[in-house]
Coordinates of N, CA and C in Angstrom, one line a residue:
M1 N 101.7 122.0 112.2 CA 103.2 122.2 112.0 C 103.9 120.9 112.4
S2 N 104.8 120.5 111.6 CA 105.6 119.3 111.8 C 106.6 119.5 113.0
I3 N 106.7 118.4 113.8 CA 107.6 118.5 114.9 C 109.0 118.0 114.4
L4 N 110.0 118.8 114.7 CA 111.4 118.4 114.3 C 112.1 117.6 115.4
N5 N 112.7 116.5 115.1 CA 113.4 115.7 116.0 C 114.9 115.9 115.7
I6 N 115.7 116.2 116.6 CA 117.1 116.3 116.4 C 117.7 114.9 116.5
I7 N 118.4 114.5 115.5 CA 119.1 113.2 115.5 C 120.5 113.3 116.0
N8 N 121.2 114.3 115.5 CA 122.6 114.6 116.0 C 122.8 116.1 115.9
E9 N 123.8 116.5 116.7 CA 124.2 117.9 116.7 C 125.7 118.0 116.9
Y10 N 126.4 118.8 116.1 CA 127.8 119.0 116.2 C 128.2 120.4 116.2
K11 N 129.2 120.8 116.9 CA 129.8 122.2 116.8 C 130.8 122.2 115.6
V12 N 130.6 123.2 114.7 CA 131.4 123.2 113.5 C 131.7 124.7 113.2
F13 N 132.9 125.1 113.1 CA 133.3 126.5 112.7 C 132.5 127.6 113.4
G14 N 132.3 127.4 114.7 CA 131.5 128.4 115.5 C 130.0 128.3 115.4
G15 N 129.5 127.4 114.5 CA 128.1 127.2 114.4 C 127.7 125.8 114.8
R16 N 126.6 125.4 114.3 CA 126.1 124.1 114.6 C 125.6 123.3 113.4
L17 N 126.0 122.1 113.3 CA 125.5 121.2 112.3 C 124.5 120.2 112.9
N18 N 123.2 120.3 112.5 CA 122.2 119.5 113.1 C 121.6 118.6 112.0
F19 N 121.3 117.4 112.4 CA 120.6 116.4 111.6 C 119.2 116.2 112.2
Y20 N 118.2 116.4 111.4 CA 116.8 116.3 111.8 C 116.0 115.3 111.1
S21 N 114.9 114.9 111.8 CA 113.8 114.1 111.1 C 112.5 114.7 111.4
H22 N 111.5 114.5 110.6 CA 110.2 114.9 110.9 C 109.2 114.1 110.0
L23 N 108.0 114.1 110.4 CA 106.9 113.4 109.7 C 106.5 114.3 108.6
S24 N 106.7 114.0 107.4 CA 106.4 114.8 106.2 C 104.9 114.5 105.8
T25 N 104.2 115.6 105.7 CA 102.8 115.5 105.2 C 102.8 115.3 103.7
T26 N 103.8 115.7 103.0 CA 103.9 115.5 101.5 C 104.3 114.1 101.1
C27 N 105.3 113.6 101.8 CA 105.9 112.2 101.5 C 105.2 111.2 102.3
K28 N 104.5 111.6 103.3 CA 103.7 110.6 104.2 C 104.6 109.6 104.8
T29 N 105.8 110.0 105.3 CA 106.8 109.2 106.0 C 107.7 110.1 106.7
N30 N 108.6 109.6 107.5 CA 109.6 110.4 108.2 C 110.7 110.8 107.1
M31 N 111.0 112.0 107.1 CA 112.0 112.5 106.2 C 113.2 113.1 107.1
R32 N 114.3 113.1 106.5 CA 115.5 113.6 107.2 C 116.1 114.7 106.4
F33 N 116.8 115.7 107.1 CA 117.5 116.7 106.5 C 118.6 117.2 107.5
A34 N 119.6 117.9 106.9 CA 120.6 118.5 107.7 C 120.6 120.0 107.6
V35 N 121.0 120.7 108.7 CA 121.1 122.2 108.6 C 122.4 122.6 109.3
Y36 N 123.2 123.4 108.6 CA 124.3 124.1 109.2 C 123.8 125.5 109.6
H37 N 123.9 125.7 110.9 CA 123.5 127.0 111.5 C 124.8 127.8 111.7
P38 N 125.0 128.9 110.9 CA 126.3 129.6 111.1 C 126.2 130.4 112.4
P39 N 127.4 130.8 112.9 CA 127.4 131.6 114.2 C 126.5 132.8 114.2
Q40 N 126.3 133.5 113.0 CA 125.5 134.7 112.9 C 124.1 134.4 113.2
A41 N 123.6 133.2 113.0 CA 122.2 132.9 113.2 C 121.8 133.0 114.7
K42 N 122.7 133.1 115.6 CA 122.4 133.3 117.0 C 121.9 134.7 117.2
F43 N 122.3 135.7 116.3 CA 122.0 137.1 116.6 C 121.1 137.7 115.5
R44 N 120.9 137.1 114.4 CA 120.1 137.7 113.3 C 119.6 136.7 112.3
D45 N 118.7 137.0 111.5 CA 118.3 136.2 110.4 C 119.4 136.1 109.4
V46 N 119.6 134.9 108.7 CA 120.6 134.7 107.8 C 120.0 134.2 106.5
P47 N 120.7 134.4 105.3 CA 120.2 133.8 104.1 C 120.4 132.3 104.1
V48 N 119.7 131.5 103.4 CA 119.7 130.1 103.3 C 120.0 129.6 101.9
L49 N 120.8 128.5 101.8 CA 121.2 127.9 100.6 C 120.8 126.4 100.7
Y50 N 120.0 125.9 99.8 CA 119.6 124.5 99.7 C 120.5 123.8 98.8
F51 N 121.0 122.7 99.2 CA 121.9 121.8 98.4 C 121.2 120.5 98.2
L52 N 120.9 120.1 96.9 CA 120.3 118.9 96.6 C 121.3 117.9 96.2
S53 N 121.5 116.9 97.0 CA 122.5 115.8 96.7 C 122.1 115.0 95.5
G54 N 123.1 114.2 95.0 CA 122.8 113.4 93.8 C 122.3 112.0 94.2
L55 N 122.2 111.2 93.2 CA 121.7 109.8 93.2 C 122.4 109.0 94.3
T56 N 121.7 108.3 95.1 CA 122.1 107.4 96.2 C 122.6 108.1 97.4
C57 N 122.6 109.5 97.5 CA 123.1 110.2 98.6 C 122.1 110.3 99.7
T58 N 122.5 110.8 100.8 CA 121.6 111.1 101.9 C 121.9 112.6 102.3
E59 N 121.2 113.0 103.4 CA 121.4 114.4 103.9 C 122.8 114.5 104.5
E60 N 123.6 113.4 104.7 CA 124.9 113.5 105.3 C 126.0 113.7 104.3
N61 N 125.9 113.2 103.1 CA 127.0 113.3 102.1 C 127.7 114.6 102.0
F62 N 126.9 115.6 101.6 CA 127.4 117.0 101.3 C 128.0 117.6 102.6
M63 N 127.2 117.4 103.7 CA 127.6 118.0 105.0 C 128.9 117.4 105.5
V64 N 129.1 116.1 105.3 CA 130.3 115.5 105.8 C 131.5 115.7 104.9
K65 N 131.3 115.6 103.6 CA 132.4 115.6 102.7 C 132.9 117.0 102.1
S66 N 132.0 118.0 102.1 CA 132.3 119.2 101.3 C 133.2 120.2 102.0
G67 N 133.1 120.3 103.3 CA 133.8 121.4 104.0 C 133.1 122.7 103.8
A68 N 131.9 122.8 103.3 CA 131.2 124.0 103.0 C 130.9 124.8 104.3
Q69 N 130.9 124.2 105.4 CA 130.5 124.9 106.7 C 131.5 126.0 107.0
K70 N 132.8 125.8 106.6 CA 133.8 126.8 106.9 C 133.4 128.1 106.1
Y71 N 133.0 128.0 104.9 CA 132.7 129.2 104.1 C 131.3 129.7 104.5
A72 N 130.4 128.8 104.9 CA 129.1 129.3 105.3 C 129.2 130.1 106.6
A73 N 130.1 129.7 107.5 CA 130.4 130.4 108.8 C 131.0 131.8 108.5
E74 N 131.9 131.8 107.5 CA 132.5 133.1 107.2 C 131.5 134.1 106.6
H75 N 130.6 133.6 105.9 CA 129.6 134.5 105.2 C 128.2 134.5 105.8
G76 N 128.0 133.9 106.9 CA 126.7 133.9 107.6 C 125.6 133.3 106.8
L77 N 125.9 132.1 106.2 CA 125.0 131.4 105.3 C 124.5 130.1 106.0
M78 N 123.2 129.9 106.1 CA 122.7 128.6 106.5 C 122.6 127.7 105.4
L79 N 123.0 126.4 105.6 CA 123.0 125.4 104.6 C 121.9 124.4 105.0
V80 N 121.0 124.0 104.0 CA 120.0 123.0 104.2 C 120.1 121.9 103.2
V81 N 120.2 120.7 103.6 CA 120.4 119.6 102.7 C 119.4 118.5 103.1
P82 N 118.4 118.2 102.2 CA 117.4 117.2 102.4 C 118.0 115.8 102.0
D83 N 117.4 114.8 102.5 CA 117.7 113.4 102.0 C 117.2 113.4 100.5
T84 N 117.7 112.5 99.7 CA 117.3 112.4 98.3 C 116.0 111.7 98.0
S85 N 115.4 111.0 99.0 CA 114.2 110.3 98.7 C 113.5 109.9 100.0
P86 N 112.3 109.5 99.9 CA 111.7 108.9 101.1 C 112.4 107.6 101.3
R87 N 112.3 107.1 102.6 CA 112.9 105.8 102.9 C 111.9 105.0 103.8
N88 N 112.1 103.7 103.7 CA 111.2 102.8 104.5 C 109.8 103.0 104.3
T89 N 109.3 103.0 103.0 CA 107.9 103.2 102.7 C 107.2 101.9 102.6
S90 N 107.9 100.8 102.5 CA 107.3 99.5 102.3 C 106.7 99.3 100.9
I91 N 107.2 100.1 100.0 CA 106.7 99.9 98.6 C 107.5 98.7 98.0
P92 N 106.9 97.7 97.5 CA 107.6 96.5 96.9 C 108.5 97.0 95.8
G93 N 109.8 96.6 95.9 CA 110.8 96.9 94.9 C 111.6 98.2 95.1
E94 N 111.2 98.9 96.2 CA 111.9 100.2 96.3 C 113.4 100.1 96.6
D95 N 113.9 99.0 97.1 CA 115.3 98.8 97.5 C 116.0 97.8 96.5
E96 N 115.4 97.5 95.4 CA 116.0 96.5 94.5 C 117.1 97.1 93.6
N97 N 117.0 98.4 93.3 CA 118.0 99.0 92.4 C 118.5 100.2 93.0
W98 N 119.8 100.5 92.7 CA 120.4 101.7 93.2 C 119.9 103.0 92.5
D99 N 119.4 102.9 91.3 CA 119.0 104.0 90.6 C 117.5 104.3 90.4
F100 N 116.7 103.5 91.3 CA 115.3 103.7 91.3 C 114.7 103.3 92.6
G101 N 114.0 104.2 93.2 CA 113.5 103.8 94.6 C 114.3 104.6 95.6
T102 N 114.5 103.9 96.7 CA 115.2 104.4 97.9 C 116.6 105.1 97.4
G103 N 116.7 106.3 97.8 CA 117.9 107.1 97.4 C 117.9 107.7 96.0
A104 N 116.8 107.5 95.3 CA 116.8 108.0 93.9 C 115.4 108.7 93.7
G105 N 115.2 109.7 94.5 CA 113.9 110.5 94.3 C 113.9 111.4 93.1
F106 N 115.0 111.8 92.6 CA 115.1 112.6 91.4 C 114.5 114.0 91.6
Y107 N 114.0 114.3 92.8 CA 113.4 115.6 93.1 C 112.2 115.9 92.2
L108 N 111.4 114.9 91.9 CA 110.2 115.1 91.1 C 109.1 114.4 91.9
D109 N 107.8 114.7 91.4 CA 106.7 114.1 92.0 C 106.3 112.9 91.2
A110 N 106.2 111.7 91.8 CA 105.8 110.5 91.1 C 104.3 110.6 90.7
T111 N 103.9 110.1 89.6 CA 102.5 110.1 89.2 C 101.9 108.7 89.1
E112 N 102.7 107.7 89.2 CA 102.2 106.3 89.1 C 102.1 105.6 90.4
E113 N 101.1 104.8 90.6 CA 101.0 104.0 91.8 C 102.0 102.9 91.8
P114 N 102.6 102.5 92.9 CA 102.4 102.9 94.2 C 103.3 104.1 94.6
W115 N 104.2 104.5 93.7 CA 105.2 105.5 94.0 C 104.6 106.8 94.4
N116 N 103.5 107.2 93.8 CA 102.9 108.5 94.0 C 102.4 108.7 95.5
S117 N 102.3 107.7 96.2 CA 101.9 107.8 97.6 C 103.0 108.4 98.5
H118 N 104.3 108.2 98.2 CA 105.4 108.7 99.0 C 106.4 109.6 98.2
Y119 N 106.6 109.2 97.0 CA 107.7 109.9 96.2 C 107.2 111.2 95.6
Q120 N 107.1 112.2 96.5 CA 106.7 113.5 96.1 C 107.8 114.5 96.4
M121 N 109.0 114.3 95.9 CA 110.2 115.0 96.3 C 110.2 116.5 95.7
Y122 N 109.6 116.7 94.6 CA 109.6 118.1 94.1 C 108.7 118.9 95.0
S123 N 107.6 118.5 95.4 CA 106.7 119.2 96.3 C 107.4 119.4 97.7
Y124 N 108.1 118.3 98.1 CA 108.8 118.4 99.4 C 109.8 119.5 99.4
V125 N 110.7 119.5 98.4 CA 111.8 120.4 98.4 C 111.4 121.9 98.0
V126 N 110.3 122.0 97.3 CA 109.9 123.3 96.8 C 108.9 124.0 97.8
E127 N 108.1 123.1 98.4 CA 107.0 123.7 99.3 C 107.2 123.3 100.8
E128 N 107.2 122.1 101.1 CA 107.1 121.7 102.5 C 108.4 122.0 103.3
L129 N 109.6 121.6 102.7 CA 110.8 121.9 103.5 C 111.1 123.4 103.6
P130 N 111.0 124.2 102.6 CA 111.3 125.6 102.8 C 110.3 126.2 103.9
S131 N 109.1 125.8 103.9 CA 108.1 126.3 104.8 C 108.5 125.9 106.3
L132 N 108.9 124.6 106.4 CA 109.4 124.1 107.7 C 110.6 124.9 108.2
I133 N 111.6 125.1 107.3 CA 112.8 125.9 107.6 C 112.4 127.3 108.1
A134 N 111.5 128.0 107.3 CA 111.2 129.3 107.6 C 110.5 129.5 109.0
K135 N 109.7 128.5 109.3 CA 108.9 128.5 110.6 C 109.8 128.2 111.8
N136 N 110.9 127.5 111.6 CA 111.7 127.0 112.7 C 113.1 127.6 112.9
F137 N 113.6 128.3 111.9 CA 114.9 128.8 111.9 C 115.0 130.3 111.5
A138 N 116.1 131.0 112.0 CA 116.3 132.4 111.7 C 116.8 132.6 110.3
I139 N 115.9 132.6 109.4 CA 116.4 132.9 108.0 C 115.7 134.1 107.4

């Protein structure tokens, strides 16, 4: 089981907004994601909504700009937002363009070398991250 590291934690609308990192077995690098824990999660399991940010975003964009935590608190909904791609993989060229490489995972699994060693975002958001959330949080 992957160990979750809390990067930051904030109190928001009676709940908590946490930013985490963990060593991903799918992407073979540290991955980051954010979770809004509504106040109801202190007492019972809550439904979860995953939000996939767009090109060049991080796990912070939606959580900082949307204001969705207010509504999630009112309705007892956990929000989970992964980063959009692996970062710092040392793949040559990964930081050369804004629309390919770092920040541009497109939520698919790369099939060509060297990208397929880390850019496995479909598998990450469909399999690894939901499993990690289910094992660690009250959903």
